[in-house]
Each structure stands twice: as structure tokens, then as C-alpha cells.
Amino acid sequence: QHPKRPRRAAHGREGELKGQEDHFRVPFEEVLDLVRRRRVYVKGGWAYVPKSDLVSIVGGQFRARLSKALVEGSRAWPPLQEA
């Protein structure tokens, strides 16, 4: 499985998740905004994100990839000279 792809948490393994909506297990560093707002369950460095907050994961990954691409693009772009 892709290392950055969120993993679906198994129901029943974590008592706190049993009987609730689907959750995705991701490193807690990737969803600090949700951790800060106490919207996720955190255990052992993993955050269990409810399906309804999945947009936070996607948004964080998008921002990281966009930032990396902008840095790479600025390095590849020839220097602009002011007239």
C-alpha cells in the first residue's frame, strides 16, 4: 500500500472507534489542524480521522505537493532580469 495513502481503521480493534463511522489511520503530523481541534482519536502516533473530515487529509497532501512543485519550478525557471 502507498505510504502516504490513508489506511482504513478496523472497527472493533480500538474501543473508541467501535460503532462509529468509517475512520482512516494517518500519521498525526498530517492532520495537525484536526488534532488541534480534537476532531480525531490519537494513539501511538496515528490519528484516526472520521470519513467526514477526509478533506483535511486531501488538502494537506495537496498543499505539500503544490509547495514542492512550486519550489522545483522556480529552480528550473531561468532568472528574470529587471529592465
Short mmCIF file of C-alpha atoms in Angstrom, two decimals:
data_model
loop_
_atom_site.label_atom_id
_atom_site.label_comp_id
_atom_site.label_asym_id
_atom_site.label_seq_id
_atom_site.Cartn_x
_atom_site.Cartn_y
_atom_site.Cartn_z
CA GLN A 1 0.00 0.00 0.00
CA HIS A 2 1.23 3.52 -0.83
CA PRO A 3 2.93 5.01 2.29
CA LYS A 4 1.10 8.36 2.08
CA ARG A 5 -2.33 6.86 1.41
CA PRO A 6 -4.58 6.84 4.49
CA ARG A 7 -5.41 3.40 5.82
CA ARG A 8 -8.93 2.48 6.83
CA ALA A 9 -9.08 1.71 10.54
CA ALA A 10 -10.63 -1.56 11.58
CA HIS A 11 -13.80 -1.28 13.62
CA GLY A 12 -13.71 -3.06 16.93
CA ARG A 13 -9.92 -3.01 17.37
CA GLU A 14 -9.99 0.37 19.01
CA GLY A 15 -12.84 0.52 21.52
CA GLU A 16 -13.18 4.24 20.95
CA LEU A 17 -13.97 3.70 17.25
CA LYS A 18 -16.40 0.80 17.58
CA GLY A 19 -19.86 1.58 16.28
CA GLN A 20 -18.90 4.88 14.70
CA GLU A 21 -18.48 5.93 11.08
CA ASP A 22 -15.51 4.81 8.98
CA HIS A 23 -12.15 6.15 10.11
CA PHE A 24 -8.80 6.44 8.34
CA ARG A 25 -5.47 5.93 10.09
CA VAL A 26 -2.83 8.53 9.18
CA PRO A 27 0.28 9.91 10.88
CA PHE A 28 -0.95 12.59 13.27
CA GLU A 29 1.50 15.13 11.81
CA GLU A 30 -0.52 15.17 8.59
CA VAL A 31 -3.71 16.35 10.31
CA LEU A 32 -2.48 18.74 12.97
CA ASP A 33 -5.46 21.03 12.38
CA LEU A 34 -7.82 18.20 13.34
CA VAL A 35 -5.66 17.22 16.32
CA ARG A 36 -5.65 20.84 17.50
CA ARG A 37 -9.46 20.95 17.28
CA ARG A 38 -9.75 17.50 18.92
CA ARG A 39 -11.63 16.05 15.96
CA VAL A 40 -9.56 12.83 15.86
CA TYR A 41 -8.57 9.99 18.14
CA VAL A 42 -4.77 9.79 18.53
CA LYS A 43 -2.88 6.70 19.65
CA GLY A 44 0.71 5.62 19.08
CA GLY A 45 1.49 8.45 16.67
CA TRP A 46 -1.53 7.70 14.49
CA ALA A 47 -4.64 9.83 14.10
CA TYR A 48 -7.93 8.13 13.34
CA VAL A 49 -9.76 10.54 11.08
CA PRO A 50 -13.52 10.27 10.53
CA LYS A 51 -14.65 9.92 6.94
CA SER A 52 -16.40 13.28 7.24
CA ASP A 53 -13.03 15.03 7.84
CA LEU A 54 -11.22 13.32 4.97
CA VAL A 55 -10.95 16.66 3.17
CA SER A 56 -8.30 17.68 5.73
CA ILE A 57 -6.05 14.81 4.65
CA VAL A 58 -6.52 15.53 0.96
CA GLY A 59 -5.99 19.26 1.47
CA GLY A 60 -2.78 18.70 3.42
CA GLN A 61 -1.34 16.38 0.79
CA PHE A 62 -2.33 18.80 -1.98
CA ARG A 63 -0.62 21.74 -0.22
CA ALA A 64 2.57 19.71 0.32
CA ARG A 65 2.74 18.58 -3.31
CA LEU A 66 1.93 22.06 -4.62
CA SER A 67 4.61 23.63 -2.46
CA LYS A 68 7.21 21.10 -3.64
CA ALA A 69 6.25 21.63 -7.29
CA LEU A 70 6.47 25.43 -6.94
CA VAL A 71 9.96 25.19 -5.47
CA GLU A 72 11.10 22.84 -8.24
CA GLY A 73 9.52 25.08 -10.89
CA SER A 74 11.19 28.21 -9.54
CA ARG A 75 14.58 26.48 -9.67
CA ALA A 76 14.03 25.37 -13.25
CA TRP A 77 12.80 28.78 -14.45
CA PRO A 78 15.51 30.98 -15.92
CA PRO A 79 16.29 34.02 -13.78
CA LEU A 80 14.23 37.05 -14.73
CA GLN A 81 16.13 40.23 -15.33
CA GLU A 82 14.66 43.59 -14.47
CA ALA A 83 14.85 46.19 -17.21
#
